[in-house]
Short mmCIF file of C-alpha atoms in Angstrom, two decimals:
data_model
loop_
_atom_site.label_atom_id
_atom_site.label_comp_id
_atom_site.label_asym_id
_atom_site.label_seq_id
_atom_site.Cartn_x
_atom_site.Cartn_y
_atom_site.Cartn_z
CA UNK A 1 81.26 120.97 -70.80
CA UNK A 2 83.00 119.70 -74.20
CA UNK A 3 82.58 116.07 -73.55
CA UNK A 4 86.58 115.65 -73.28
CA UNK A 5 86.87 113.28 -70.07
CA UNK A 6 90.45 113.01 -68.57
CA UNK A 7 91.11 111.26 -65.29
CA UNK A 8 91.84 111.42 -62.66
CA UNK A 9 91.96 115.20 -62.39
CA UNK A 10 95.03 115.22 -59.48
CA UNK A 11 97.59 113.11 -59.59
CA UNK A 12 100.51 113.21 -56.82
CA UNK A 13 103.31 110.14 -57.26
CA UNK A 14 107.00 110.20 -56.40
CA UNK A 15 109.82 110.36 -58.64
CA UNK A 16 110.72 107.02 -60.90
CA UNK A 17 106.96 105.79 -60.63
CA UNK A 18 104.73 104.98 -63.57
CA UNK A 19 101.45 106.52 -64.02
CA UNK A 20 98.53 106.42 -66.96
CA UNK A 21 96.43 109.04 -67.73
CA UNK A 22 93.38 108.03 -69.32
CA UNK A 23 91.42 110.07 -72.04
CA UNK A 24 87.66 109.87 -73.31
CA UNK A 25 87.05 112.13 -76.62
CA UNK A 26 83.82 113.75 -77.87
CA UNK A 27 80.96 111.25 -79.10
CA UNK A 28 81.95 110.86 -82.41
CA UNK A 29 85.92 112.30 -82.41
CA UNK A 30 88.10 109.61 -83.86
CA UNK A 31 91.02 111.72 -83.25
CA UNK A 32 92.77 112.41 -79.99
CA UNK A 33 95.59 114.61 -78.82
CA UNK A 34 97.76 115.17 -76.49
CA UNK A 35 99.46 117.90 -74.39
CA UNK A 36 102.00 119.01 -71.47
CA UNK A 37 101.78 122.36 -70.29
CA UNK A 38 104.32 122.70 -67.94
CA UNK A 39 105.22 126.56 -66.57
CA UNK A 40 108.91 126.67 -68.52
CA UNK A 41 108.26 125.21 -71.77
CA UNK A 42 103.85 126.52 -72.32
CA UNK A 43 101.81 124.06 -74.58
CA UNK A 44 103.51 121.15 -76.11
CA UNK A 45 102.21 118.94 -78.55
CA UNK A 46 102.84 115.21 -77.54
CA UNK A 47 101.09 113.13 -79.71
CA UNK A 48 97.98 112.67 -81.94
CA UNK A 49 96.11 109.04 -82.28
CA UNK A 50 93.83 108.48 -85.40
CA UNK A 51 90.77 105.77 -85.47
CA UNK A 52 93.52 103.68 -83.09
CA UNK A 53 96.72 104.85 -85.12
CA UNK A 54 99.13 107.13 -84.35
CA UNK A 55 99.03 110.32 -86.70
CA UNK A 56 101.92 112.80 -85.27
CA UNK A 57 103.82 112.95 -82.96
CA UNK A 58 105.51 116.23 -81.40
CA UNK A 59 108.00 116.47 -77.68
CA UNK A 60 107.58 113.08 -76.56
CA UNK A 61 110.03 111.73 -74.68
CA UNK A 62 110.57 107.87 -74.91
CA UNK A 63 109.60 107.47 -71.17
CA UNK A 64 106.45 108.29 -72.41
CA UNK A 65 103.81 106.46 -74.43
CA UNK A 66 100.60 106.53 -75.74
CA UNK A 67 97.86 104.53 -77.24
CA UNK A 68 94.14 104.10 -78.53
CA UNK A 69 91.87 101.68 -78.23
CA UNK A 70 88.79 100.25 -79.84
CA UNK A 71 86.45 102.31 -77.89
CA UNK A 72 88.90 105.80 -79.29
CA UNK A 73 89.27 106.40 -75.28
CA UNK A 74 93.24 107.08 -75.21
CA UNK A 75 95.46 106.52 -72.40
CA UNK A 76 99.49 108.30 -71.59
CA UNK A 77 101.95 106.65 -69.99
CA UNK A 78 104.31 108.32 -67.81
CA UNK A 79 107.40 105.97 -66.84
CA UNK A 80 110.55 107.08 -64.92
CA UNK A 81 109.01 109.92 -63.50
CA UNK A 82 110.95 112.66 -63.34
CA UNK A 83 110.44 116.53 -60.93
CA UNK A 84 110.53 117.97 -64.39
CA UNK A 85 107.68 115.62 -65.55
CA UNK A 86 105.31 117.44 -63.43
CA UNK A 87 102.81 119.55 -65.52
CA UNK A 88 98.99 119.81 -66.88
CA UNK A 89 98.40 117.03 -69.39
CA UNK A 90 95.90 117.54 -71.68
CA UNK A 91 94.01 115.61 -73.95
CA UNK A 92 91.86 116.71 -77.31
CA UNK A 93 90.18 115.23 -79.49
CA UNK A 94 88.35 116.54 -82.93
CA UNK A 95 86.39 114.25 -85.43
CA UNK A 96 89.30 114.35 -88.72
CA UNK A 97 92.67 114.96 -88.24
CA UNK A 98 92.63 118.63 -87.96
CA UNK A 99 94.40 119.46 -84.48
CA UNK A 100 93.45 123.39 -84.89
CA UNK A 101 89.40 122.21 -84.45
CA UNK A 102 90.24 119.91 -81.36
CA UNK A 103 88.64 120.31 -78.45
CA UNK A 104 90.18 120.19 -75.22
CA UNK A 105 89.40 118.28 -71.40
CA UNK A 106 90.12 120.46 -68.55
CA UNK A 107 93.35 118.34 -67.94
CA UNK A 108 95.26 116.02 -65.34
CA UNK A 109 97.40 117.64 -63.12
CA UNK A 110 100.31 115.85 -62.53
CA UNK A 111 102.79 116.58 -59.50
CA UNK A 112 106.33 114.20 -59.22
CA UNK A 113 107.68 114.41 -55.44
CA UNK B 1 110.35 125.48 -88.54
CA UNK B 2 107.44 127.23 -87.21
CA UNK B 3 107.57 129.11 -84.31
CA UNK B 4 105.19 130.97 -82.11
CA UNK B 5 106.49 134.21 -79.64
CA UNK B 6 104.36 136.42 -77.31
CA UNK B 7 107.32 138.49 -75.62
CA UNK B 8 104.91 139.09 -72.71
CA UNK B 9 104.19 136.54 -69.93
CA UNK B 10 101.76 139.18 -68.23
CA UNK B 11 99.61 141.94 -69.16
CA UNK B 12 97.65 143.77 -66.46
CA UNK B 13 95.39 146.52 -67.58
CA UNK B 14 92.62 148.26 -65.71
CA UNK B 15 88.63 147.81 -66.69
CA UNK B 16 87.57 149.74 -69.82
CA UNK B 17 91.77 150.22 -71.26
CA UNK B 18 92.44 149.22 -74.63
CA UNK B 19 94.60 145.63 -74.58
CA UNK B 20 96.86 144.23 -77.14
CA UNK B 21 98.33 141.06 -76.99
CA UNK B 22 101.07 140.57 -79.13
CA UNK B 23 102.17 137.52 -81.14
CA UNK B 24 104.89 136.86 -83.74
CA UNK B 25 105.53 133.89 -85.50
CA UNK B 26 107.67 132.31 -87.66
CA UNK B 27 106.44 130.80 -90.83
CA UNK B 28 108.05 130.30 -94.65
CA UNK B 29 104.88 129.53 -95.80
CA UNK B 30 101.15 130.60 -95.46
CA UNK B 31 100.27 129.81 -91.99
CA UNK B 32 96.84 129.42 -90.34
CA UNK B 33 96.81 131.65 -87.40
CA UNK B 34 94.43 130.97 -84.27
CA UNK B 35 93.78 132.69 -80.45
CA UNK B 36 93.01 130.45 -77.71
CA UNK B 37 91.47 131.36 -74.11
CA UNK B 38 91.60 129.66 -71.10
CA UNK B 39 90.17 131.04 -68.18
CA UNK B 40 90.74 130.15 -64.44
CA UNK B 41 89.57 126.43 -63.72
CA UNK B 42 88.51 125.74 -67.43
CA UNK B 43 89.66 124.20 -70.51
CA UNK B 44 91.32 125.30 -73.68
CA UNK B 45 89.44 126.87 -76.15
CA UNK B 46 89.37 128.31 -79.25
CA UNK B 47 88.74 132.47 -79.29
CA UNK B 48 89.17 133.31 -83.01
CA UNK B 49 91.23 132.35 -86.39
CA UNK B 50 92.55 134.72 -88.77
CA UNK B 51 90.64 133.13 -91.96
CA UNK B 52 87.30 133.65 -90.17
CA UNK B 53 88.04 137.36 -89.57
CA UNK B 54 85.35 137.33 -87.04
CA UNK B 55 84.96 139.49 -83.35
CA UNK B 56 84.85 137.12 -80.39
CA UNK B 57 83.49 138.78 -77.39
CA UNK B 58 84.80 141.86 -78.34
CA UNK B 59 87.98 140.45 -79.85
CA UNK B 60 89.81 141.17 -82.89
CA UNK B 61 93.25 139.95 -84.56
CA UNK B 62 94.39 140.88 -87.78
CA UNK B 63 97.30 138.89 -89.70
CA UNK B 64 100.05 141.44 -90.60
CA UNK B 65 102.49 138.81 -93.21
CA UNK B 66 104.73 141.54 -93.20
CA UNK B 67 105.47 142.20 -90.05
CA UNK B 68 104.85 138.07 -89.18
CA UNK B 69 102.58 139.28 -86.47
CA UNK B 70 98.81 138.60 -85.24
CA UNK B 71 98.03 140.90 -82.32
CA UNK B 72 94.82 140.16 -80.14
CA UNK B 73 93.22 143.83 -79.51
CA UNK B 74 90.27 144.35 -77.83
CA UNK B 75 89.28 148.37 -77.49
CA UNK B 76 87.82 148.01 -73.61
CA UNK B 77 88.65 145.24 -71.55
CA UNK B 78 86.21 143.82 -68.98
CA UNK B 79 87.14 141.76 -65.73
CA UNK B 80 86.10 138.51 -67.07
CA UNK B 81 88.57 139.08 -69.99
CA UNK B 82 90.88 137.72 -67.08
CA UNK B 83 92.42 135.03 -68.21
CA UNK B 84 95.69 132.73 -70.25
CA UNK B 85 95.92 133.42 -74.06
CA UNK B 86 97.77 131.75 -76.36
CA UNK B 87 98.81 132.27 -79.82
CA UNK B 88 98.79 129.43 -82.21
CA UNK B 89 99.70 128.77 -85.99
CA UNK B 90 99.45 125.95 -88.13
CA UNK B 91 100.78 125.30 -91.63
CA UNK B 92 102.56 123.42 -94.30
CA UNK B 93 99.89 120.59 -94.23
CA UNK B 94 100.10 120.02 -90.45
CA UNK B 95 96.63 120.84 -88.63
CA UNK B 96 98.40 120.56 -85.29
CA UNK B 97 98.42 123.75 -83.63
CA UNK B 98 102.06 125.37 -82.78
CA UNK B 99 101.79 127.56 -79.45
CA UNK B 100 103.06 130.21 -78.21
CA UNK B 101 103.75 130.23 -74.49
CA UNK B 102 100.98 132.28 -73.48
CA UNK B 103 99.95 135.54 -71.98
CA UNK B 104 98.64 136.28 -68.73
CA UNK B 105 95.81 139.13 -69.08
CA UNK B 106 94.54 140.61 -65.73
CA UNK B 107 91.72 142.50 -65.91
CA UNK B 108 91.52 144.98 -62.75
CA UNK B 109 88.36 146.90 -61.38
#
């Protein structure tokens, strides 16, 4: 296991609800990413936190948020959800800033009905 | 911009064939090319990187700059080769990994 924790694993919730998906990194990672995987657009990058700031950010859309807290866990927030919102969401997270030695969770799948 | 293409969404191959996944990219600059592997039910993870020229479970990629390309080859394929691969690059400063869409390899007996 790589010691990414997302929850909950399933998540099924109708259209214009709001949902958080909640994020635990490695012991140690200060950093932590996320993902969408969704079956028309592959992998996107949504957005990186740092030590409890945000460091990048990549296809988010404003519905969405994001943020870190003390304890590096990291939560996404889904607003407005949308059909098209339903995907994998993953989260990663590597000790520095370097997204290409992240590690990832096995992800939250999210389905909008 | 960067960019990352694998033209095939699906690559089926019998046990024991030679496989070759293709990726192109897009890149002014010197990128940092990776493969990642995720098999049924599991997470993402990084196969190989171009700078550690390295063989992964029997895996190989090789940068070509000038044909923008970094193929995943692997001479005989094995069932549990079965799985989603994706191309990445990452450059100009940025360590966040660009991805390709990803290709489906099936492995058949």
């Amino acid at each position: 296991d790589s010691g990414v924790t997302q929850t909950p694993k399933h998540l099924i919730t109708a259209t214009g609800q709001r949902v958080t998906l909640r994020c635990s990194p490695r012991s140690g990672d200060l950093s932590v990413y996320w993902y969408q995987q969704s079956l028309d657009q592959g992998l996107q990058f949504l957005i990186q936190y740092y030590n409890g700031e945000e460091r990048a950010k990549g296809n988010i859309l404003e519905r969405f948020s994001a943020q870190q807290f003390p304890d590096l866990h990291s939560e996404l927030n889904l607003s407005s959800l949308e059909l098209g919102d339903s995907a994998l969401y993953f989260c990663a997270s590597s000790v520095g800033q370097r997204g290409t030695e992240a590690f990832f969770g096995q992800g939250t799948r999210l389905t909008v009905v | 911009a960067q960019r990352v293409t694998q033209p095939e969404k699906l690559l089926s191959v019998f046990k024991g064939a030679p496989v070759e996944l293709k990726c192109n990219y897009s890149y002014s600059g010197s990128p940092e090319l990776f493969w990642y592997v995720q098999y049924s039910r599991q997470r993402l993870q990084l196969l190989l990187r171009h700078i550690s020229r390295e063989s992964i479970k029997g895996f190989t990629a090789d940068l070509n700059k000038g044909e923008t390309s970094f193929h995943l080859k692997k001479p005989f394929a094995q069932e549990e080769d079965s799985a989603m691969y994706y191309c990445a690059l990452s450059g100009g400063g940025s360590y966040i990994p660009t991805f390709g869409r990803g290709t489906s390899l099936i492995v058949h007996p």
